[in-house]
Coordinates of C-alpha atoms and ligand atoms in Angstrom, one line a residue:
M1 CA 56.2 -19.9 -21.4
F2 CA 53.3 -21.0 -19.8
S3 CA 50.5 -23.1 -21.6
K4 CA 47.4 -22.2 -19.0
I5 CA 46.8 -19.2 -16.9
L6 CA 44.0 -18.4 -14.5
I7 CA 42.6 -15.3 -14.2
A8 CA 41.5 -14.0 -10.8
N9 CA 38.9 -11.1 -11.8
R10 CA 36.1 -10.0 -14.2
G11 CA 34.6 -7.8 -16.3
E12 CA 36.9 -6.0 -18.8
I13 CA 40.1 -6.3 -16.9
A14 CA 39.4 -10.5 -17.0
V15 CA 38.6 -10.1 -21.1
R16 CA 41.5 -8.1 -21.8
I17 CA 43.7 -10.6 -19.9
I18 CA 42.2 -13.6 -22.0
R19 CA 42.7 -11.5 -25.2
A20 CA 46.5 -11.9 -24.3
C21 CA 46.4 -15.3 -23.4
N22 CA 44.8 -15.8 -27.1
D23 CA 47.7 -14.2 -28.8
L24 CA 50.3 -15.7 -26.9
H25 CA 48.7 -19.2 -27.5
I26 CA 48.1 -19.6 -23.6
K27 CA 44.8 -21.5 -22.3
S28 CA 42.9 -18.9 -20.1
V29 CA 40.7 -20.3 -17.4
A30 CA 38.1 -18.0 -16.0
I31 CA 37.0 -18.1 -12.3
Y32 CA 33.3 -16.7 -11.7
S33 CA 30.3 -16.3 -9.3
R34 CA 26.9 -17.5 -10.1
I35 CA 25.5 -14.1 -10.9
D36 CA 28.5 -13.9 -13.6
K37 CA 27.5 -17.3 -15.5
E38 CA 26.6 -14.9 -18.3
S39 CA 29.7 -12.9 -18.2
M40 CA 31.9 -12.0 -21.5
H41 CA 35.1 -13.5 -19.3
V42 CA 33.1 -16.6 -19.0
K43 CA 32.2 -17.0 -22.7
M44 CA 35.5 -16.3 -23.8
A45 CA 38.0 -18.4 -21.5
S46 CA 39.2 -21.9 -22.5
E47 CA 38.0 -22.9 -19.2
S48 CA 35.7 -21.8 -16.4
Y49 CA 34.9 -22.4 -12.6
E50 CA 32.0 -21.3 -10.6
V51 CA 34.0 -20.3 -7.3
S52 CA 31.1 -19.4 -5.0
S53 CA 27.5 -18.4 -5.5
D54 CA 28.3 -15.3 -3.3
P55 CA 29.1 -12.6 -5.6
L56 CA 32.3 -11.1 -4.0
K57 CA 33.3 -14.2 -2.2
A58 CA 33.9 -15.8 -5.8
Y59 CA 36.7 -13.3 -6.4
L60 CA 38.1 -12.7 -3.0
D61 CA 38.3 -16.7 -1.8
G62 CA 42.0 -16.8 -2.5
D63 CA 42.4 -20.7 -1.3
A64 CA 39.5 -22.0 -3.4
I65 CA 40.9 -20.1 -6.7
I66 CA 44.4 -21.6 -5.8
N67 CA 42.6 -25.1 -5.5
I68 CA 41.1 -24.5 -8.9
A69 CA 44.1 -23.5 -10.7
I70 CA 46.0 -26.8 -9.0
N71 CA 42.9 -29.0 -10.4
C72 CA 43.0 -27.4 -13.6
G73 CA 46.5 -27.5 -14.4
A74 CA 47.2 -23.6 -14.5
E75 CA 50.8 -22.6 -14.2
A76 CA 50.0 -18.8 -13.4
I77 CA 47.4 -16.8 -12.2
H78 CA 46.8 -13.0 -13.4
P79 CA 45.3 -10.9 -10.9
G80 CA 44.0 -8.1 -12.7
Y81 CA 43.2 -5.2 -10.6
G82 CA 40.9 -4.5 -7.6
F83 CA 39.8 -7.9 -5.8
L84 CA 43.1 -9.7 -4.6
S85 CA 45.6 -8.0 -6.9
E86 CA 47.4 -6.2 -3.9
N87 CA 46.7 -9.1 -1.6
A88 CA 50.3 -9.9 -0.5
E89 CA 49.2 -12.5 1.4
F90 CA 47.3 -14.4 -1.5
A91 CA 50.5 -13.6 -3.6
R92 CA 52.2 -15.4 -1.0
K93 CA 49.8 -18.3 -1.0
V94 CA 50.1 -18.7 -4.7
K95 CA 54.0 -18.5 -4.9
N96 CA 53.8 -21.8 -2.0
A97 CA 51.2 -23.4 -4.0
G98 CA 54.1 -23.7 -6.7
I99 CA 51.9 -21.3 -9.1
I100 CA 53.6 -18.3 -10.5
W101 CA 52.0 -15.0 -9.7
I102 CA 51.7 -12.6 -12.7
G103 CA 53.3 -9.6 -10.7
P104 CA 56.0 -8.6 -8.3
D105 CA 57.1 -10.7 -5.6
Y106 CA 54.8 -10.6 -2.6
S107 CA 57.3 -9.2 -0.1
V108 CA 57.2 -6.2 -2.6
I109 CA 53.5 -6.0 -2.7
A110 CA 53.2 -6.2 1.2
K111 CA 56.1 -3.3 1.5
M112 CA 54.8 -0.8 -1.6
G113 CA 51.1 -1.7 -0.5
D114 CA 51.9 0.2 2.7
K115 CA 51.9 3.6 1.7
N116 CA 53.7 4.7 4.6
A117 CA 56.7 1.8 4.4
A118 CA 56.7 3.3 0.7
R119 CA 57.4 6.7 1.6
E120 CA 60.1 5.8 3.9
L121 CA 61.7 3.4 1.2
M122 CA 61.9 6.5 -1.4
K123 CA 63.2 9.0 1.0
K124 CA 66.2 6.8 2.0
N125 CA 66.5 6.4 -1.6
G126 CA 66.8 10.3 -2.8
I127 CA 63.1 10.1 -4.3
P128 CA 61.1 13.5 -3.5
I129 CA 57.9 12.4 -1.2
V130 CA 55.4 15.0 -0.3
P131 CA 55.9 16.3 3.2
G132 CA 54.1 14.2 6.1
T133 CA 54.0 11.9 8.9
K134 CA 54.3 8.3 9.7
T135 CA 51.5 6.3 10.9
L136 CA 48.9 8.7 13.2
N137 CA 47.5 6.0 15.2
N138 CA 49.7 6.0 18.5
Y139 CA 49.2 10.1 18.8
S140 CA 46.9 11.9 20.8
I141 CA 44.4 14.5 18.6
Q142 CA 46.5 17.4 20.7
E143 CA 50.0 15.8 19.4
I144 CA 48.2 15.3 15.7
K145 CA 47.3 19.3 15.3
I146 CA 51.0 20.4 16.2
M147 CA 52.1 17.9 13.3
A148 CA 49.7 19.7 10.9
N149 CA 50.3 23.1 12.2
K150 CA 54.1 21.7 11.5
I151 CA 53.2 20.6 7.8
G152 CA 51.3 23.6 7.5
Y153 CA 47.4 23.4 6.4
P154 CA 45.7 22.1 4.5
V155 CA 46.6 18.3 5.3
I156 CA 45.2 15.4 3.7
L157 CA 44.6 12.5 5.6
K158 CA 45.0 9.1 4.1
A159 CA 44.7 5.3 4.8
S160 CA 48.2 3.7 4.7
N161 CA 46.5 0.9 3.2
G162 CA 44.4 2.6 0.7
G163 CA 43.5 2.4 -2.8
G164 CA 40.7 3.5 -5.3
G165 CA 40.6 7.0 -3.9
R166 CA 38.9 5.7 -0.6
G167 CA 40.4 6.6 3.1
I168 CA 41.1 10.1 2.2
R169 CA 39.8 13.4 3.7
V170 CA 41.4 17.1 3.3
V171 CA 41.5 18.7 6.2
R172 CA 42.2 22.8 6.4
N173 CA 41.7 23.7 10.3
D174 CA 42.6 22.4 13.5
N175 CA 38.8 22.3 14.0
D176 CA 38.2 19.4 11.7
I177 CA 41.1 17.3 12.1
E178 CA 39.4 15.0 15.1
D179 CA 36.0 14.3 12.9
N180 CA 37.9 13.8 9.7
L181 CA 40.4 11.4 11.2
A182 CA 37.5 9.2 12.8
A183 CA 35.9 9.0 9.6
C184 CA 39.2 8.4 7.9
K185 CA 39.8 5.6 10.0
R186 CA 36.4 4.4 10.0
E187 CA 36.9 3.9 6.1
A188 CA 40.0 2.5 6.1
M189 CA 38.7 -0.4 8.6
A190 CA 35.8 -0.7 6.6
F191 CA 37.6 -1.0 2.9
F192 CA 40.8 -2.2 3.9
K193 CA 40.3 -4.1 7.6
N194 CA 43.2 -1.7 8.8
D195 CA 42.7 1.7 10.4
E196 CA 46.3 3.3 10.2
V197 CA 45.9 6.6 8.8
F198 CA 48.8 8.8 8.1
M199 CA 48.8 12.6 7.1
E200 CA 50.7 14.4 4.1
K201 CA 51.0 18.1 3.1
Y202 CA 47.9 18.9 0.8
I203 CA 49.4 20.0 -2.3
E204 CA 46.8 22.6 -3.7
N205 CA 46.0 22.0 -7.2
P206 CA 48.4 19.4 -8.6
R207 CA 48.6 17.2 -11.2
H208 CA 48.4 13.6 -10.9
I209 CA 51.3 12.4 -13.0
E210 CA 52.3 8.8 -13.2
F211 CA 55.0 6.5 -14.9
Q212 CA 54.5 2.8 -16.1
I213 CA 57.5 0.8 -15.7
I214 CA 57.9 -2.6 -17.1
A215 CA 60.4 -4.8 -15.4
D216 CA 61.9 -8.8 -15.8
N217 CA 63.0 -10.9 -13.0
Y218 CA 66.6 -9.7 -13.5
G219 CA 66.7 -6.3 -12.6
N220 CA 66.2 -4.7 -15.8
I221 CA 64.0 -1.7 -15.6
V222 CA 62.6 1.0 -18.2
H223 CA 59.5 2.9 -18.2
L224 CA 56.7 3.5 -20.6
L225 CA 56.3 7.2 -20.2
E226 CA 53.8 8.8 -18.5
R227 CA 50.0 9.3 -18.1
D228 CA 48.2 12.3 -17.1
C229 CA 45.3 11.1 -14.5
S230 CA 44.1 14.5 -13.2
I231 CA 40.6 14.5 -14.3
Q232 CA 39.5 12.9 -11.0
R233 CA 36.0 13.0 -9.2
R234 CA 36.4 12.6 -5.7
H235 CA 39.9 11.1 -5.7
Q236 CA 38.9 8.3 -8.5
K237 CA 40.5 8.9 -12.0
L238 CA 37.8 9.6 -14.8
I239 CA 39.9 10.7 -17.6
E240 CA 43.5 9.7 -18.5
I241 CA 45.9 10.9 -20.9
A242 CA 49.1 9.7 -22.4
P243 CA 51.5 11.1 -22.7
S244 CA 50.7 14.2 -20.7
P245 CA 50.0 17.0 -22.6
T246 CA 51.8 19.2 -20.6
M247 CA 55.1 17.6 -19.7
S248 CA 58.3 19.0 -21.1
F249 CA 60.8 17.1 -22.2
D250 CA 63.3 17.8 -19.2
L251 CA 60.5 17.2 -16.6
R252 CA 59.8 13.8 -18.6
R253 CA 63.6 12.9 -18.2
K254 CA 64.0 13.5 -14.3
M255 CA 60.6 12.0 -13.3
G256 CA 61.0 9.0 -15.6
S257 CA 64.4 8.7 -14.2
A258 CA 63.1 8.9 -10.6
A259 CA 60.6 6.5 -11.5
V260 CA 62.9 3.8 -12.6
A261 CA 64.9 4.6 -9.3
A262 CA 61.5 3.8 -7.0
A263 CA 61.1 0.6 -9.0
K264 CA 64.9 -0.5 -8.3
A265 CA 64.6 0.4 -4.9
A266 CA 61.7 -1.7 -4.4
N267 CA 63.2 -4.8 -6.4
Y268 CA 60.5 -4.4 -8.6
T269 CA 59.7 -7.3 -11.1
N270 CA 57.1 -7.2 -13.5
A271 CA 54.6 -4.4 -14.2
G272 CA 53.8 -1.3 -12.4
T273 CA 53.4 2.6 -11.9
I274 CA 54.8 5.1 -9.5
E275 CA 52.3 8.1 -8.8
F276 CA 53.2 11.6 -8.2
L277 CA 51.9 15.0 -7.7
V278 CA 53.4 17.5 -9.8
D279 CA 52.7 21.4 -8.2
D280 CA 52.3 24.5 -9.7
L281 CA 56.1 24.8 -9.9
N282 CA 56.7 21.9 -11.5
N283 CA 58.0 20.2 -8.7
F284 CA 57.2 16.4 -8.1
Y285 CA 56.7 14.5 -5.3
F286 CA 56.1 10.7 -5.1
M287 CA 52.6 9.6 -3.9
E288 CA 52.4 5.7 -4.1
M289 CA 53.2 2.8 -6.1
N290 CA 50.7 0.4 -7.8
T291 CA 51.8 -2.9 -7.7
R292 CA 49.6 -4.0 -10.4
I293 CA 48.2 -3.6 -13.8
Q294 CA 46.0 -0.5 -14.2
V295 CA 42.8 0.3 -15.1
E296 CA 44.3 2.9 -17.7
H297 CA 47.3 1.0 -19.2
G298 CA 45.8 1.1 -22.4
V299 CA 46.5 4.6 -23.1
T300 CA 50.2 3.8 -22.6
E301 CA 49.9 0.7 -24.8
E302 CA 48.3 2.9 -27.9
I303 CA 51.1 5.3 -27.6
T304 CA 54.2 2.8 -27.1
G305 CA 52.7 0.1 -29.2
F306 CA 53.7 -2.3 -26.3
D307 CA 51.1 -5.1 -24.8
I308 CA 51.3 -4.6 -21.2
I309 CA 49.2 -7.5 -20.2
G310 CA 51.4 -9.7 -22.7
R311 CA 54.7 -8.3 -21.5
Q312 CA 53.6 -8.9 -17.8
I313 CA 52.9 -12.5 -19.0
R314 CA 56.3 -12.5 -20.8
S315 CA 58.4 -11.6 -17.7
A316 CA 56.6 -13.5 -15.2
S317 CA 57.6 -16.6 -17.4
G318 CA 61.1 -15.7 -16.9
E319 CA 61.9 -14.0 -20.3
I320 CA 64.8 -11.6 -20.3
L321 CA 63.5 -7.6 -21.0
D322 CA 64.8 -6.8 -24.1
L323 CA 64.0 -3.3 -24.1
N324 CA 66.6 -0.3 -23.4
Q325 CA 65.0 2.9 -22.0
S326 CA 66.1 4.5 -25.3
D327 CA 63.9 2.2 -27.5
I328 CA 60.6 3.4 -26.1
L329 CA 59.4 6.0 -28.4
H330 CA 55.7 7.1 -28.6
Q331 CA 53.4 8.2 -31.3
G332 CA 50.6 10.5 -30.7
Y333 CA 48.2 10.9 -27.7
A334 CA 45.8 8.9 -26.4
I335 CA 42.9 9.7 -24.2
E336 CA 40.8 6.9 -22.0
V337 CA 37.6 8.1 -20.6
R338 CA 36.0 5.7 -17.8
I339 CA 32.2 4.7 -18.9
N340 CA 30.4 3.8 -15.9
A341 CA 26.9 2.6 -15.3
E342 CA 25.9 6.0 -13.0
D343 CA 23.0 8.1 -12.6
V344 CA 25.3 11.4 -12.8
A345 CA 22.2 13.7 -12.1
N346 CA 21.9 11.8 -9.3
D347 CA 25.3 12.7 -7.3
F348 CA 26.7 9.3 -9.9
M349 CA 24.6 6.8 -8.3
P350 CA 25.3 3.7 -9.7
N351 CA 22.6 2.6 -12.3
P352 CA 23.3 -1.2 -12.8
G353 CA 20.3 -3.1 -14.7
K354 CA 19.8 -4.4 -18.0
I355 CA 21.6 -2.9 -21.7
T356 CA 18.9 -2.7 -24.2
T357 CA 20.7 -0.8 -26.8
Y358 CA 24.8 -1.4 -27.1
Y359 CA 26.5 0.1 -30.0
P360 CA 30.5 1.0 -29.0
A361 CA 32.2 3.6 -31.0
L362 CA 34.4 2.4 -34.3
G363 CA 36.0 3.8 -36.7
P364 CA 40.2 4.2 -37.1
F365 CA 41.9 4.3 -33.6
V366 CA 39.1 3.9 -31.3
R367 CA 39.4 1.1 -28.9
I368 CA 36.9 -0.3 -26.7
D369 CA 37.8 -2.3 -23.4
S370 CA 34.8 -3.7 -22.1
A371 CA 33.0 -6.8 -20.8
V372 CA 29.2 -5.5 -21.6
Y373 CA 26.9 -6.5 -24.8
K374 CA 23.2 -5.8 -25.9
D375 CA 20.9 -7.5 -23.0
Y376 CA 23.5 -8.0 -20.7
V377 CA 22.3 -7.3 -17.4
I378 CA 24.8 -5.3 -14.9
P379 CA 24.7 -6.6 -11.6
P380 CA 24.5 -4.2 -8.9
N381 CA 27.4 -6.0 -6.5
Y382 CA 30.4 -4.9 -8.3
D383 CA 32.2 -2.0 -9.5
S384 CA 30.0 0.7 -12.1
M385 CA 32.7 1.0 -14.7
I386 CA 31.5 -0.8 -17.7
A387 CA 33.6 0.2 -20.4
K388 CA 36.8 1.9 -21.2
L389 CA 36.7 4.2 -24.5
I390 CA 40.5 5.1 -25.7
V391 CA 41.2 7.4 -28.6
R392 CA 44.3 8.0 -30.3
A393 CA 45.6 10.9 -32.7
S394 CA 48.7 12.7 -33.7
S395 CA 48.4 15.6 -31.4
Y396 CA 46.3 16.4 -28.2
N397 CA 44.0 18.5 -29.9
L398 CA 43.2 15.7 -32.5
A399 CA 42.7 13.1 -29.8
V400 CA 39.8 15.3 -28.1
N401 CA 38.2 15.7 -31.5
K402 CA 38.2 11.9 -31.5
L403 CA 37.3 11.9 -28.2
V404 CA 34.2 13.8 -28.9
R405 CA 33.2 12.2 -32.0
A406 CA 33.4 8.7 -30.5
L407 CA 31.3 9.7 -27.1
E408 CA 28.7 11.3 -29.7
E409 CA 28.7 7.6 -31.4
F410 CA 28.5 5.6 -28.3
T411 CA 25.3 4.5 -27.4
I412 CA 24.1 2.3 -24.5
R413 CA 20.4 2.7 -23.9
G414 CA 18.4 0.6 -20.6
I415 CA 20.8 2.1 -18.2
K416 CA 22.2 5.6 -17.6
T417 CA 25.7 5.9 -18.1
T418 CA 28.3 8.6 -17.2
I419 CA 28.6 8.9 -21.3
P420 CA 27.1 12.8 -21.7
F421 CA 29.1 14.0 -18.2
L422 CA 32.2 12.9 -20.1
L423 CA 31.0 14.3 -23.3
N424 CA 30.6 17.9 -21.6
I425 CA 34.4 17.4 -20.5
A426 CA 35.7 16.6 -23.8
K427 CA 34.1 19.7 -25.4
D428 CA 34.9 21.9 -22.6
R429 CA 38.0 24.6 -23.8
D430 CA 40.1 24.1 -20.7
F431 CA 40.3 20.5 -21.1
R432 CA 41.3 21.1 -24.7
K433 CA 44.0 23.4 -23.5
G434 CA 45.6 20.8 -21.3
N435 CA 44.2 23.5 -18.6
F436 CA 43.4 21.0 -15.8
D437 CA 44.5 19.9 -12.7
T438 CA 43.4 17.2 -9.9
S439 CA 40.2 20.2 -9.1
Y440 CA 39.0 20.3 -12.7
I441 CA 36.0 18.7 -11.7
E442 CA 35.3 19.6 -8.3
N443 CA 35.4 23.9 -9.9
K444 CA 33.4 22.7 -13.0
I445 CA 30.7 20.3 -11.8
Q446 CA 27.9 22.8 -12.4
E447 CA 28.9 23.4 -16.1
L448 CA 30.0 19.6 -16.7
M449 CA 26.1 18.2 -16.0
P450 CA 24.5 17.3 -18.5
N451 CA 21.3 18.9 -19.5
E452 CA 18.5 16.6 -17.8
A453 CA 18.8 13.4 -19.8
I454 CA 17.6 14.7 -23.1
N455 CA 18.8 12.4 -25.4
K456 CA 18.6 12.6 -29.3
D457 CA 15.8 9.3 -28.7
D458 CA 13.6 11.5 -26.5
I459 CA 14.0 14.5 -29.2
V460 CA 13.0 12.3 -31.7
A461 CA 9.8 11.1 -30.0
V462 CA 8.9 14.7 -29.0
I463 CA 9.5 16.1 -32.5
A464 CA 7.5 13.0 -33.6
T465 CA 4.5 13.8 -31.1
A466 CA 4.6 17.3 -32.2
I467 CA 4.4 16.6 -35.7
A468 CA 1.2 14.1 -35.1
I469 CA -0.4 16.7 -33.2
K470 CA -0.1 19.2 -35.6
A471 CA -1.2 17.2 -38.1
G472 CA -4.4 16.4 -35.9
Y473 CA -3.7 12.6 -35.3
Ligands
ADP1 P1 44.2 2.6 -11.3 O1 44.8 3.1 -10.1 O2 44.3 1.3 -11.8 O3 43.6 3.8 -11.8 P2 41.6 2.6 -9.3 O4 42.2 3.5 -8.3 O5 40.9 3.0 -10.2 O6 42.8 1.8 -10.1 O7 41.1 1.4 -9.2 C1 40.7 0.2 -9.6 C2 39.8 -0.7 -9.2 O8 40.3 -1.4 -8.2 C3 38.5 -0.1 -8.7 O9 37.9 -0.5 -8.9 C4 38.9 0.0 -7.4 O10 37.7 0.3 -6.5 C5 39.9 -0.8 -7.0 N1 40.6 -0.7 -5.8 C6 41.8 -0.3 -5.9 N2 42.4 0.0 -4.8 C7 41.8 -0.9 -4.1 C8 42.2 -1.7 -2.7 N3 43.2 -1.3 -2.0 N4 41.1 -2.7 -2.2 C9 40.2 -3.1 -2.9 N5 39.8 -2.8 -4.2 C10 40.7 -1.7 -4.9
ADP2 P1 44.7 5.7 -4.0 O1 45.6 4.7 -3.3 O2 43.4 5.7 -3.5 O3 44.7 5.9 -5.1 P2 46.6 8.2 -3.8 O4 47.4 8.5 -2.6 O5 47.0 7.5 -4.9 O6 45.4 7.0 -3.4 O7 45.9 9.4 -3.9 C1 44.3 9.7 -4.8 C2 44.6 11.1 -5.4 O8 44.1 11.8 -4.1 C3 45.4 11.6 -6.1 O9 45.6 11.1 -7.5 C4 45.2 13.0 -5.7 O10 44.3 13.7 -6.9 C5 44.8 12.9 -4.2 N1 46.0 13.3 -3.3 C6 46.8 12.4 -2.8 N2 47.6 12.6 -1.9 C7 47.6 14.0 -2.3 C8 48.5 15.5 -1.6 N3 49.5 14.9 -0.7 N4 48.1 16.7 -2.3 C9 47.0 16.8 -2.8 N5 46.4 15.7 -3.7 C10 46.3 14.8 -3.1
MG3 MG1 46.8 6.3 -6.5

């Protein structure tokens, strides 16, 4: 087992990984940018090093990070999610420096990071994929229109190296292909430094169902059941549920086997996720594989009792996976909501700033993964997600009750957050019935919009003023 691990990340996931290190009696090394000096991951780690004064470069300068790992004697690097986590070149450099990468081999990251190549591999291995094309970059608009008509509109254009819901465009007819293709390429270039784009059939109103898998270095692979991540805004997940409230035993068995087969086809090691789309007839299609820990891993931990980050570390250190598929049982339902520092009424604009009051929800079966605290100043330079609220209960219905209760308790002041919006979802009948697909938020956006920021404090203030006026003060 390792004695020291460097965490090449920040925020809640860095804190989560530090906790796993502490649980395993491993020293943790934090890296940070100057503005993150007061961050929780820096305060919590055994050691910490400033990489750069530049907010982003600090977490993207692979060479500098590897040097820190070498100099401080870290035997392994955990990349978290985002930043360098899916950067095969960085993973290769880590390995060549004699440091263990807590994740799959760089060759697997490269292969699965290219959605096109991943689709090919799955097709070869008999795993259903969404009908679509290979790269479109060598074709004329005319040829692309012919392909789109052959697949049948609507189609979806996707960046081959995309992630985080970016570089995705739905196109419904010939007239809209050209502009959307150009926009998609531009976005792909800006975010992923690669403008390769491909096309898939757009599955109308599907559910996003993904399977968590965990593997050792010796070909043993099990899945830890599924998560329903259909509640999305602009192709980015907001709420994740494990297991799926609409999953049948039979479909789980089929999709679980396909997920393990997909991981085996990729020679997968460590933790990963196979994402599928499920249509209204319960046909499922491989969408992509994420070769890293995911934001929503916590719901799976809650229902299975496995510490996935701990397992990642143990697998990377060479432990044999001591689990058979039949050992994986689950209890109850867990729901995670992503609390973002955003102004919902203003098109979900990021709303960084100082947190003046912070009271996380507490009580039985409520878990908060976060890296913020009272008086913390959220910098504008990073992702707007500031906390994940995870609840668990014996049934989906009771988990929804608990979610409502916890969201009503959770108090953050000083900045605007998505809590009121999430609360409206939690209180929605269709959400409670499990009656949703990836179009849920788009279809209900008006209904879900919080009443313009009347919070409990304002009400108290209004009443106090009214009483004061009446009393003649
Ligand atoms: P998950 O599949 O774990 O839910 P998300 O798609 O929500 O992941 O992305 C998690 C985080 O990583 C987000 O902050 C997102 O912006 C970032 N991210 C995801 N993919 C990429 C990528 N290819 N490049 C850069 N950042 C990414
Ligand atoms: P990312 O790498 O950004 O996570 P994905 O390929 O996983 O991109 O797609 C993100 C989301 O976009 C999916 O969860 C789904 O809601 C939607 N999506 C992607 N492909 C399709 C498709 N072929 N049909 C319908 N929706 C899709
Ligand atoms: Mg995805």
